[in-house]
Short mmCIF file of C-alpha atoms and ligand atoms in Angstrom, two decimals:
data_model
loop_
_atom_site.label_atom_id
_atom_site.label_comp_id
_atom_site.label_asym_id
_atom_site.label_seq_id
_atom_site.Cartn_x
_atom_site.Cartn_y
_atom_site.Cartn_z
CA UNK A 1 180.57 161.53 56.91
CA UNK A 2 177.85 158.86 56.78
CA UNK A 3 174.37 158.87 58.25
CA UNK A 4 173.40 161.59 60.74
CA UNK A 5 171.94 160.86 64.17
CA UNK A 6 168.44 162.22 64.85
CA UNK A 7 168.50 164.09 68.14
CA UNK A 8 165.63 165.18 70.42
CA UNK A 9 166.45 167.80 73.03
CA UNK A 10 164.63 167.84 76.38
CA UNK A 11 165.22 171.05 78.36
CA UNK A 12 165.38 174.33 76.43
CA UNK A 13 166.85 176.55 79.15
CA UNK A 14 170.03 178.58 79.59
CA UNK A 15 172.59 176.05 78.33
CA UNK A 16 170.55 174.85 75.34
CA UNK A 17 171.69 177.82 73.22
CA UNK A 18 175.29 176.62 73.33
CA UNK A 19 174.28 173.13 72.16
CA UNK A 20 172.12 174.56 69.37
CA UNK A 21 175.03 176.69 68.12
CA UNK A 22 177.24 173.58 67.95
CA UNK A 23 174.56 171.39 66.33
CA UNK A 24 174.35 173.88 63.44
CA UNK A 25 177.88 172.97 62.40
CA UNK A 26 177.85 169.24 63.18
CA UNK A 27 177.08 167.28 60.01
CA UNK A 28 176.47 164.05 61.93
CA UNK A 29 173.72 165.56 64.18
CA UNK A 30 170.20 166.46 63.05
CA UNK A 31 167.99 168.12 65.67
CA UNK A 32 164.48 166.84 64.96
CA UNK A 33 162.45 167.56 68.11
CA UNK A 34 162.52 169.67 71.27
CA UNK A 35 160.54 169.52 74.53
CA UNK A 36 160.43 171.38 77.82
CA UNK A 37 158.27 171.24 80.95
CA UNK A 38 157.45 174.84 79.99
CA UNK A 39 156.08 174.29 76.46
CA UNK A 40 156.58 177.90 75.34
CA UNK A 41 160.36 177.39 75.74
CA UNK A 42 160.23 174.39 73.41
CA UNK A 43 158.08 176.37 70.96
CA UNK A 44 160.55 179.27 70.97
CA UNK A 45 163.43 176.85 70.30
CA UNK A 46 161.45 175.15 67.54
CA UNK A 47 160.89 178.48 65.81
CA UNK A 48 164.63 179.22 65.62
CA UNK A 49 165.83 175.70 64.75
CA UNK A 50 163.18 174.16 62.51
CA UNK A 51 162.83 171.22 64.94
CA UNK A 52 159.33 170.18 66.04
CA UNK A 53 158.11 171.24 69.50
CA UNK A 54 156.60 168.24 71.28
CA UNK A 55 155.67 167.16 74.79
CA UNK A 56 158.31 164.98 76.47
CA UNK A 57 156.04 161.95 76.00
CA UNK A 58 155.59 162.66 72.28
CA UNK A 59 159.32 163.19 71.84
CA UNK A 60 160.08 159.85 73.50
CA UNK A 61 157.53 158.11 71.28
CA UNK A 62 158.85 159.72 68.09
CA UNK A 63 160.52 157.52 65.45
CA UNK A 64 162.43 160.63 64.41
CA UNK A 65 164.53 160.62 67.58
CA UNK A 66 167.48 158.23 67.97
CA UNK A 67 169.19 160.03 70.84
CA UNK A 68 167.84 162.26 73.61
CA UNK A 69 169.96 165.17 74.84
CA UNK A 70 168.91 165.75 78.42
CA UNK A 71 169.43 169.43 79.29
CA UNK A 72 167.01 169.55 82.21
CA UNK A 73 168.01 170.58 85.74
CA UNK A 74 170.03 168.04 87.79
CA UNK A 75 167.04 166.96 89.92
CA UNK A 76 165.26 165.82 86.72
CA UNK A 77 168.22 164.06 85.08
CA UNK A 78 167.44 160.58 86.43
CA UNK A 79 163.74 160.56 85.49
CA UNK A 80 164.25 162.02 82.00
CA UNK A 81 167.25 159.83 81.13
CA UNK A 82 165.59 156.67 82.50
CA UNK A 83 162.37 157.33 80.53
CA UNK A 84 164.44 157.96 77.39
CA UNK A 85 166.36 154.69 77.77
CA UNK A 86 163.06 152.88 78.45
CA UNK A 87 161.77 154.34 75.19
CA UNK A 88 164.75 152.78 73.36
CA UNK A 89 166.68 156.02 72.82
CA UNK A 90 170.40 156.59 73.26
CA UNK A 91 170.98 159.38 75.79
CA UNK A 92 173.50 162.16 76.28
CA UNK A 93 172.92 163.95 79.59
CA UNK A 94 174.16 167.22 80.95
CA UNK A 95 176.14 166.70 84.13
CA UNK A 96 175.79 165.32 86.68
CA UNK A 97 174.49 162.04 85.22
CA UNK A 98 172.39 161.59 88.38
CA UNK A 99 172.26 163.36 91.72
CA UNK A 100 173.88 160.37 93.46
CA UNK A 101 176.13 157.44 92.65
CA UNK A 102 173.20 155.07 92.97
CA UNK A 103 171.08 157.06 90.46
CA UNK A 104 173.92 157.22 87.95
CA UNK A 105 174.77 153.52 88.36
CA UNK A 106 171.09 152.62 87.77
CA UNK A 107 171.16 154.55 84.49
CA UNK A 108 174.39 152.95 83.32
CA UNK A 109 172.98 149.51 84.09
CA UNK A 110 169.77 150.29 82.22
CA UNK A 111 171.71 151.52 79.18
CA UNK A 112 173.93 148.45 79.17
CA UNK A 113 171.06 146.01 79.56
CA UNK A 114 169.09 147.75 76.75
CA UNK A 115 172.23 147.87 74.53
CA UNK A 116 171.96 151.66 74.26
CA UNK A 117 174.64 154.33 74.46
CA UNK A 118 174.66 156.65 77.49
CA UNK A 119 176.94 159.67 77.32
CA UNK A 120 177.43 162.52 79.74
CA UNK A 121 178.86 166.03 79.74
CA UNK A 122 181.39 167.49 80.07
CA UNK A 123 182.77 167.29 76.56
CA UNK A 124 184.85 170.44 77.10
CA UNK A 125 187.67 168.10 78.15
CA UNK A 126 187.74 166.84 74.54
CA UNK A 127 188.80 170.31 73.39
CA UNK A 128 192.36 171.29 72.48
CA UNK A 129 193.05 172.60 76.03
CA UNK A 130 192.81 169.39 78.03
CA UNK A 131 193.70 167.07 75.12
CA UNK A 132 196.93 168.97 74.33
CA UNK A 133 197.87 168.93 78.04
CA UNK A 134 197.16 165.19 78.08
CA UNK A 135 199.40 164.72 75.06
CA UNK A 136 202.24 166.55 76.87
CA UNK A 137 201.92 164.03 79.71
CA UNK A 138 201.40 160.97 77.47
CA UNK A 139 204.46 161.97 75.41
CA UNK A 140 206.48 161.88 78.66
CA UNK A 141 207.50 165.55 78.49
CA UNK A 142 207.21 165.99 82.29
CA UNK A 143 208.25 162.46 83.27
CA UNK A 144 206.15 160.38 85.63
CA UNK A 145 203.32 162.57 87.00
CA UNK A 146 203.52 162.88 90.76
CA UNK A 147 200.98 165.54 91.76
CA UNK A 148 198.38 168.02 90.57
CA UNK A 149 196.35 170.95 91.83
CA UNK A 150 192.77 171.71 90.74
CA UNK A 151 191.02 174.88 91.88
CA UNK A 152 187.53 176.19 91.05
CA UNK A 153 186.90 179.11 93.39
CA UNK A 154 184.07 181.52 92.66
CA UNK A 155 181.35 183.51 94.46
CA UNK A 156 178.67 181.22 92.96
CA UNK A 157 176.47 181.31 89.83
CA UNK A 158 173.58 183.36 91.29
CA UNK A 159 175.21 186.58 90.04
CA UNK A 160 174.45 185.67 86.41
CA UNK A 161 172.01 182.70 86.29
CA UNK A 162 168.35 183.85 86.35
CA UNK A 163 167.16 180.61 88.09
CA UNK A 164 170.12 179.69 90.32
CA UNK A 165 168.19 177.76 93.00
CA UNK A 166 169.13 174.33 91.57
CA UNK A 167 172.82 175.02 92.18
CA UNK A 168 172.08 175.06 95.92
CA UNK A 169 169.70 172.09 96.12
CA UNK A 170 170.61 168.38 96.39
CA UNK A 171 172.25 167.53 93.07
CA UNK A 172 173.91 170.97 93.00
CA UNK A 173 176.79 172.56 94.91
CA UNK A 174 180.26 173.36 93.56
CA UNK A 175 181.46 169.75 93.66
CA UNK A 176 178.56 168.29 91.65
CA UNK A 177 178.27 171.32 89.37
CA UNK A 178 181.92 172.09 88.56
CA UNK A 179 183.64 168.93 89.81
CA UNK A 180 182.75 166.99 86.62
CA UNK A 181 184.94 169.33 84.53
CA UNK A 182 187.90 169.03 86.87
CA UNK A 183 187.59 165.34 87.68
CA UNK A 184 187.04 164.39 84.01
CA UNK A 185 190.13 166.41 83.10
CA UNK A 186 192.11 164.75 85.89
CA UNK A 187 191.05 161.28 84.71
CA UNK A 188 192.18 162.16 81.16
CA UNK A 189 195.47 163.52 82.55
CA UNK A 190 196.23 161.11 85.42
CA UNK A 191 193.72 158.24 85.36
CA UNK A 192 190.98 157.30 87.83
CA UNK A 193 191.04 157.94 91.59
CA UNK A 194 191.53 155.21 94.19
CA UNK A 195 191.44 157.02 97.58
CA UNK A 196 190.23 160.34 98.94
CA UNK A 197 190.18 162.53 102.03
CA UNK A 198 188.14 165.70 102.28
CA UNK A 199 186.37 168.38 104.24
CA UNK A 200 183.30 170.43 103.33
CA UNK A 201 181.36 173.35 104.74
CA UNK A 202 178.97 176.15 103.87
CA UNK A 203 179.30 179.79 104.57
CA UNK A 204 175.77 181.15 103.93
CA UNK A 205 172.34 179.67 104.69
CA UNK A 206 170.62 181.87 102.12
CA UNK A 207 171.58 183.33 98.75
CA UNK A 208 170.05 186.07 96.57
CA UNK A 209 169.07 185.81 92.88
CA UNK A 210 171.32 188.35 91.16
CA UNK A 211 169.82 188.74 87.68
CA UNK A 212 166.63 188.29 85.64
CA UNK A 213 162.99 188.92 86.58
CA UNK A 214 163.39 187.48 90.10
CA UNK A 215 166.54 189.46 90.99
CA UNK A 216 166.64 190.23 94.72
CA UNK A 217 164.60 187.21 95.85
CA UNK A 218 166.19 185.02 98.54
CA UNK A 219 166.44 181.24 98.51
CA UNK A 220 167.87 178.63 100.91
CA UNK A 221 171.24 176.88 100.59
CA UNK A 222 170.77 173.13 101.08
CA UNK A 223 174.24 171.84 100.16
CA UNK A 224 177.89 172.39 101.10
CA UNK A 225 179.39 175.24 99.14
CA UNK A 226 183.12 174.81 99.88
CA UNK A 227 184.81 171.44 99.41
CA UNK A 228 188.50 170.64 99.84
CA UNK A 229 189.92 167.25 98.90
CA UNK A 230 193.02 165.17 98.37
CA UNK A 231 192.73 162.53 95.65
CA UNK A 232 195.12 159.63 95.11
CA UNK A 233 195.10 158.41 91.50
CA UNK A 234 195.61 154.75 90.61
CA UNK A 235 199.21 155.34 89.53
CA UNK A 236 200.01 157.16 92.77
CA UNK A 237 199.82 160.82 91.71
CA UNK A 238 198.24 163.06 94.39
CA UNK A 239 195.79 165.86 93.52
CA UNK A 240 194.88 168.74 95.84
CA UNK A 241 191.43 170.01 94.87
CA UNK A 242 189.21 172.92 96.02
CA UNK A 243 185.67 173.46 94.64
CA UNK A 244 183.97 176.51 96.10
CA UNK A 245 181.07 178.92 95.63
CA UNK A 246 182.26 180.81 98.73
CA UNK A 247 185.25 182.71 97.34
CA UNK A 248 184.97 186.40 96.40
CA UNK A 249 187.94 186.36 94.00
CA UNK A 250 190.86 184.06 93.27
CA UNK A 251 194.04 183.93 91.20
CA UNK A 252 194.91 180.27 91.76
CA UNK A 253 195.61 178.39 88.50
CA UNK A 254 192.79 176.08 87.34
CA UNK A 255 194.90 172.92 87.01
CA UNK A 256 198.63 172.19 87.17
CA UNK A 257 200.25 168.76 86.80
CA UNK A 258 203.74 168.15 88.09
CA UNK A 259 206.02 165.30 87.04
CA UNK A 260 209.51 164.20 88.02
CA UNK A 261 211.07 166.24 85.17
CA UNK A 262 208.70 169.17 84.68
CA UNK A 263 205.29 170.78 85.10
CA UNK A 264 202.39 171.51 82.79
CA UNK A 265 199.95 174.37 83.29
CA UNK A 266 196.52 173.19 82.15
CA UNK A 267 193.74 175.56 81.00
CA UNK A 268 190.18 175.81 82.33
CA UNK A 269 188.47 172.40 81.89
CA UNK A 270 185.13 174.22 81.51
CA UNK A 271 186.36 175.54 78.15
CA UNK A 272 187.35 173.74 74.97
CA UNK A 273 190.42 175.87 74.38
CA UNK A 274 193.12 177.63 76.37
CA UNK A 275 196.87 177.96 76.65
CA UNK A 276 198.84 174.86 77.66
CA UNK A 277 202.24 175.76 79.07
CA UNK A 278 205.20 173.51 79.82
CA UNK A 279 208.22 174.14 82.01
CA UNK A 280 210.83 171.42 82.30
CA UNK A 281 213.74 171.13 84.76
CA UNK A 282 216.34 173.68 83.71
CA UNK A 283 213.95 175.84 81.62
CA UNK A 284 214.16 179.53 82.47
CA UNK A 285 210.57 180.17 81.40
CA UNK A 286 207.24 178.54 80.62
CA UNK A 287 206.82 177.57 76.99
CA UNK A 288 203.39 177.65 75.30
CA UNK A 289 202.53 174.42 73.49
CA UNK A 290 200.59 174.70 70.22
CA UNK A 291 197.30 172.74 70.13
CA UNK A 292 198.22 169.17 69.18
CA UNK A 293 195.11 167.16 70.12
CA UNK A 294 191.37 167.49 70.69
CA UNK A 295 188.43 169.23 69.01
CA UNK A 296 189.51 172.52 67.43
CA UNK A 297 186.88 175.27 67.85
CA UNK A 298 184.85 172.86 69.96
CA UNK A 299 181.48 173.68 71.48
CA UNK A 300 179.11 171.91 73.88
CA UNK A 301 177.64 169.03 71.89
CA UNK A 302 180.91 167.86 70.29
CA UNK A 303 180.76 164.88 72.66
CA UNK A 304 177.50 163.86 70.96
CA UNK A 305 179.24 164.00 67.60
CA UNK A 306 181.96 161.73 69.01
CA UNK A 307 179.18 159.42 70.26
CA UNK A 308 177.51 159.41 66.83
CA UNK A 309 180.82 158.53 65.22
CA UNK A 310 181.56 155.86 67.84
CA UNK A 311 178.23 154.20 66.99
CA UNK A 312 179.22 154.04 63.33
CA UNK A 313 182.71 152.76 64.17
CA UNK A 314 181.62 150.35 66.93
CA UNK A 315 184.02 151.83 69.52
CA UNK A 316 183.36 153.37 72.97
CA UNK A 317 182.41 157.06 73.07
CA UNK A 318 184.67 159.35 75.06
CA UNK A 319 182.21 161.50 77.10
CA UNK A 320 181.06 158.31 78.77
CA UNK A 321 178.60 157.44 81.52
CA UNK A 322 181.34 155.23 82.94
CA UNK A 323 183.46 158.33 83.59
CA UNK A 324 180.40 160.18 84.98
CA UNK A 325 179.72 157.27 87.37
CA UNK A 326 183.37 157.32 88.47
CA UNK A 327 183.01 161.02 89.22
CA UNK A 328 179.96 160.32 91.41
CA UNK A 329 181.83 157.48 93.14
CA UNK A 330 184.57 159.99 94.01
CA UNK A 331 181.92 162.46 95.27
CA UNK A 332 180.31 159.70 97.34
CA UNK A 333 183.67 158.75 98.85
CA UNK A 334 184.51 162.40 99.53
CA UNK A 335 181.21 163.02 101.29
CA UNK A 336 181.88 160.01 103.51
CA UNK A 337 185.48 161.09 104.12
CA UNK A 338 184.30 164.56 105.14
CA UNK A 339 181.53 163.19 107.36
CA UNK A 340 183.67 160.58 109.10
CA UNK A 341 187.04 162.34 109.04
CA UNK A 342 188.67 159.31 107.40
CA UNK A 343 190.48 158.23 104.25
CA UNK A 344 187.96 156.46 101.97
CA UNK A 345 188.75 154.00 99.15
CA UNK A 346 186.96 154.56 95.83
CA UNK A 347 185.82 151.09 94.76
CA UNK A 348 184.65 152.17 91.30
CA UNK A 349 187.11 152.33 88.42
CA UNK A 350 186.63 153.73 84.92
CA UNK A 351 188.69 153.32 81.79
CA UNK A 352 190.72 156.39 80.85
CA UNK A 353 188.94 157.46 77.63
CA UNK A 354 191.01 157.27 74.43
CA UNK A 355 192.89 160.48 73.65
CA UNK A 356 191.35 162.52 70.83
CA UNK A 357 193.55 163.40 67.86
CA UNK A 358 193.41 166.97 66.55
CA UNK A 359 189.93 167.11 64.98
CA UNK A 360 187.77 169.84 63.51
CA UNK A 361 183.94 169.64 63.67
N1 NAD B 401 173.82 177.30 82.61
C1 NAD B 401 175.04 176.93 82.35
O1 NAD B 401 175.96 177.76 82.11
C2 NAD B 401 175.40 175.48 82.33
C3 NAD B 401 176.68 175.14 81.90
C4 NAD B 401 177.01 173.79 81.78
C5 NAD B 401 176.11 172.84 82.14
N2 NAD B 401 174.87 173.18 82.61
C6 NAD B 401 173.97 172.10 83.00
O2 NAD B 401 172.88 172.10 82.10
C7 NAD B 401 171.69 171.66 82.77
C8 NAD B 401 170.61 172.70 82.57
O3 NAD B 401 171.07 173.93 83.10
P1 NAD B 401 170.43 175.32 82.64
O4 NAD B 401 171.32 176.35 83.19
O5 NAD B 401 170.15 175.30 81.18
O6 NAD B 401 169.08 175.27 83.50
P2 NAD B 401 167.74 176.09 83.20
O7 NAD B 401 166.97 176.07 84.46
O8 NAD B 401 168.08 177.38 82.56
O9 NAD B 401 167.01 175.18 82.08
C9 NAD B 401 166.52 173.88 82.36
C10 NAD B 401 165.29 173.66 81.50
O10 NAD B 401 164.82 172.33 81.72
C11 NAD B 401 163.40 172.37 81.85
N3 NAD B 401 163.01 171.23 82.67
C12 NAD B 401 163.24 171.03 83.99
N4 NAD B 401 162.77 169.84 84.38
C13 NAD B 401 162.22 169.28 83.27
C14 NAD B 401 161.57 168.03 83.04
N5 NAD B 401 161.39 167.14 84.02
N6 NAD B 401 161.13 167.77 81.79
C15 NAD B 401 161.30 168.67 80.78
N7 NAD B 401 161.90 169.85 80.96
C16 NAD B 401 162.37 170.15 82.18
C17 NAD B 401 163.10 173.71 82.49
O11 NAD B 401 161.78 174.13 82.24
C18 NAD B 401 164.14 174.61 81.81
O12 NAD B 401 163.66 175.18 80.63
C19 NAD B 401 172.07 171.44 84.23
O13 NAD B 401 172.36 170.08 84.44
C20 NAD B 401 173.37 172.25 84.39
O14 NAD B 401 174.23 171.66 85.36
C21 NAD B 401 174.49 174.49 82.68
#
């Protein structure tokens, strides 16, 4: 397997547990240090992992850290990732890479000029769900793709997240929070986006914390919470997308892709696994496709393993900052389209990441 990559984790909150569970079974990742703005969280994580609890500054100065995993809240992503790159560390950030296109582009530029790798979640799209669906399309089983639908409709994360305020502050909202899963999946399936139209709105000015010690406390909503969009991909396929925290319940499929000879039903891009189903012209029923590509039994953090391997092999990593910047360029264009009521070109392009063969980590 070769040398392992020494990883320092900044941000030991809700999502960190999922990364830690994956790290335990990744032979090419060694968690050496952890830090959090609330030091007792880092200390608690250190006790269960054997990593050393440090301040952020100490972690960035440590020779035992090659790559920083940035699991802080979105508003802190830019500062933490920029400081990590300045300290000469590779970085893998939770999504979004930055709160705006300009923040994310700055980070990508900094990484490139310092010759460092910058990766970004989501890596769920490297699981068997999205990768098998991609293989169905790449193997021409539905013919030329013509359209897709992508729906994330929920009542919002404040029912279960004990500190949900960040979801409703700049850098949050359903598009920035959940859009990365859907847009990354759509880029894998259909390629980058070249034009958008959209509308956005919000339904409540205040929300209520639903769980944890602050349950019942109210907080303001500062972002749009329902976004509808049409995306035109570079090869002409058209996606209809809805991202919402304003929907009580929904039965719309997560993603479907339609081609000139058939359709593929694509599982939740926020999960590594899920049923991929194909129905071609003339078929009486949907047919489930066995996993044929992607990380088997994947977990959050597999993208870092792919990055570690890509460093050894001298190839691009798949959960890339380039894709994360493209996502933010689409968001930027959508916000303008919604504001101005116009069709907006997306100037940015990203490379469609390489497909991932069936892999176990
Ligand atoms: N919670 C989820 O289910 C989930 C799922 C996927 C992705 N994410 C993403 O993961 C990231 C973290 O989310 P979370 O739910 O774990 O949030 P959280 O609030 O539970 O945890 C964030 C942690 O980061 C620490 N932190 C904040 N700013 C910091 C700074 N400047 N320096 C050091 N530490 C700092 C906080 O003290 C906290 O412990 C977000 O980008 C979110 O979008 C969360």
